[in-house]
Every structure is written in C-alpha cells, then in structure tokens.
Amino acid sequence: MQDSYSVKRFTLTGGLRYERVESYLPAQSSPPSKYFPDSPRSFTAVHNSPLWHTAGPRLAAIYDVDGGKTAIKFSAGR
C-alpha cells in the first residue's frame, strides 16, 4: 500500500509492505572424513526455519526548493 499527500512544494509519502522470509536448506551429505572413517555425514532438508511474516513501513518526504531541479529528500523504512 502507498499513498502521498502534497501541499505546495512539500510531498509526504507513506507506505506499508508485507514481507515474507522463508529459509531452505537442501538435503546434504558428505563422505566419511579422514579422522572419522566410520561415520558418513548426512542431513535431511530443512524447510521454513525461520519463517517470518512481517510488515515493512516506509516514509518519504520531499521538498522542492526552487520549483525546478533542486529538491531535498528524506526517506526511512524498516
């Protein structure tokens, strides 16, 4: 979602973004090592660890200094 509000040369923009972060590790294996010849290493696949659902807010402000090419801008977000 995003919306902006303007008054003369000043513009304020706010937004909210939905974020989903999912991790994945494929199944892995390796041959026995030199120091542990009797123990091959194998790991099963790992899904959804972590699985995060968050909201990312954003804010931006722009001031047009001279009505042309010069502007002061500020933005922040999570």
Short mmCIF file of C-alpha atoms in Angstrom, two decimals:
data_model
loop_
_atom_site.label_atom_id
_atom_site.label_comp_id
_atom_site.label_asym_id
_atom_site.label_seq_id
_atom_site.Cartn_x
_atom_site.Cartn_y
_atom_site.Cartn_z
CA MET A 1 0.00 0.00 0.00
CA GLN A 2 1.22 3.50 -0.69
CA ASP A 3 -0.26 6.98 -0.58
CA SER A 4 1.08 10.51 -0.89
CA TYR A 5 -0.04 13.95 0.25
CA SER A 6 1.19 17.26 -1.22
CA VAL A 7 0.99 20.86 -0.04
CA LYS A 8 2.60 23.40 -2.39
CA ARG A 9 6.24 22.23 -2.72
CA PHE A 10 6.18 19.63 0.04
CA THR A 11 5.22 15.99 -0.59
CA LEU A 12 4.85 13.31 2.08
CA THR A 13 4.62 9.66 1.04
CA GLY A 14 3.85 6.72 3.31
CA GLY A 15 3.61 3.05 2.59
CA LEU A 16 3.35 -0.39 4.08
CA ARG A 17 4.82 -3.54 2.54
CA TYR A 18 4.06 -7.13 3.53
CA GLU A 19 7.22 -9.20 3.77
CA ARG A 20 7.60 -12.98 3.95
CA VAL A 21 11.01 -14.51 4.61
CA GLU A 22 11.47 -18.26 4.26
CA SER A 23 14.69 -20.22 4.50
CA TYR A 24 15.53 -23.55 2.92
CA LEU A 25 18.48 -25.91 3.16
CA PRO A 26 18.58 -28.83 0.71
CA ALA A 27 19.46 -32.34 1.82
CA GLN A 28 23.23 -32.68 2.13
CA SER A 29 25.73 -35.45 2.60
CA SER A 30 29.48 -35.89 2.57
CA PRO A 31 31.78 -38.90 2.60
CA PRO A 32 33.45 -40.10 5.81
CA SER A 33 36.32 -37.89 6.93
CA LYS A 34 39.92 -38.84 7.47
CA TYR A 35 39.50 -38.67 11.26
CA PHE A 36 36.09 -40.41 11.44
CA PRO A 37 36.13 -43.05 8.68
CA ASP A 38 33.15 -44.98 10.07
CA SER A 39 30.69 -42.09 10.22
CA PRO A 40 29.37 -40.65 6.95
CA ARG A 41 27.56 -37.36 7.42
CA SER A 42 24.11 -36.73 6.02
CA PHE A 43 21.47 -34.15 6.82
CA THR A 44 17.84 -34.02 5.75
CA ALA A 45 16.33 -30.96 4.09
CA VAL A 46 15.16 -28.11 6.34
CA HIS A 47 12.12 -26.01 5.37
CA ASN A 48 10.55 -22.92 6.99
CA SER A 49 13.09 -22.39 9.73
CA PRO A 50 12.75 -19.47 10.17
CA LEU A 51 9.51 -18.42 8.52
CA TRP A 52 8.75 -14.77 9.20
CA HIS A 53 5.69 -12.71 8.25
CA THR A 54 6.23 -9.02 8.92
CA ALA A 55 5.12 -5.58 7.79
CA GLY A 56 7.64 -3.07 6.48
CA PRO A 57 6.57 0.56 6.97
CA ARG A 58 8.07 3.29 4.78
CA LEU A 59 8.04 7.07 4.88
CA ALA A 60 9.42 9.67 2.48
CA ALA A 61 9.37 13.48 2.44
CA ILE A 62 10.36 15.69 -0.49
CA TYR A 63 10.67 19.48 -0.52
CA ASP A 64 11.11 21.23 -3.89
CA VAL A 65 13.48 24.10 -3.05
CA ASP A 66 13.22 26.30 -6.14
CA GLY A 67 10.32 24.83 -8.13
CA GLY A 68 12.71 23.22 -10.60
CA LYS A 69 15.58 20.75 -10.38
CA THR A 70 16.62 21.14 -6.73
CA ALA A 71 14.89 19.08 -4.06
CA ILE A 72 15.63 17.95 -0.52
CA LYS A 73 14.65 14.35 0.03
CA PHE A 74 14.34 12.17 3.14
CA SER A 75 13.24 8.57 3.37
CA ALA A 76 13.15 5.87 6.03
CA GLY A 77 11.91 2.33 6.20
CA ARG A 78 12.18 -0.89 8.06
#
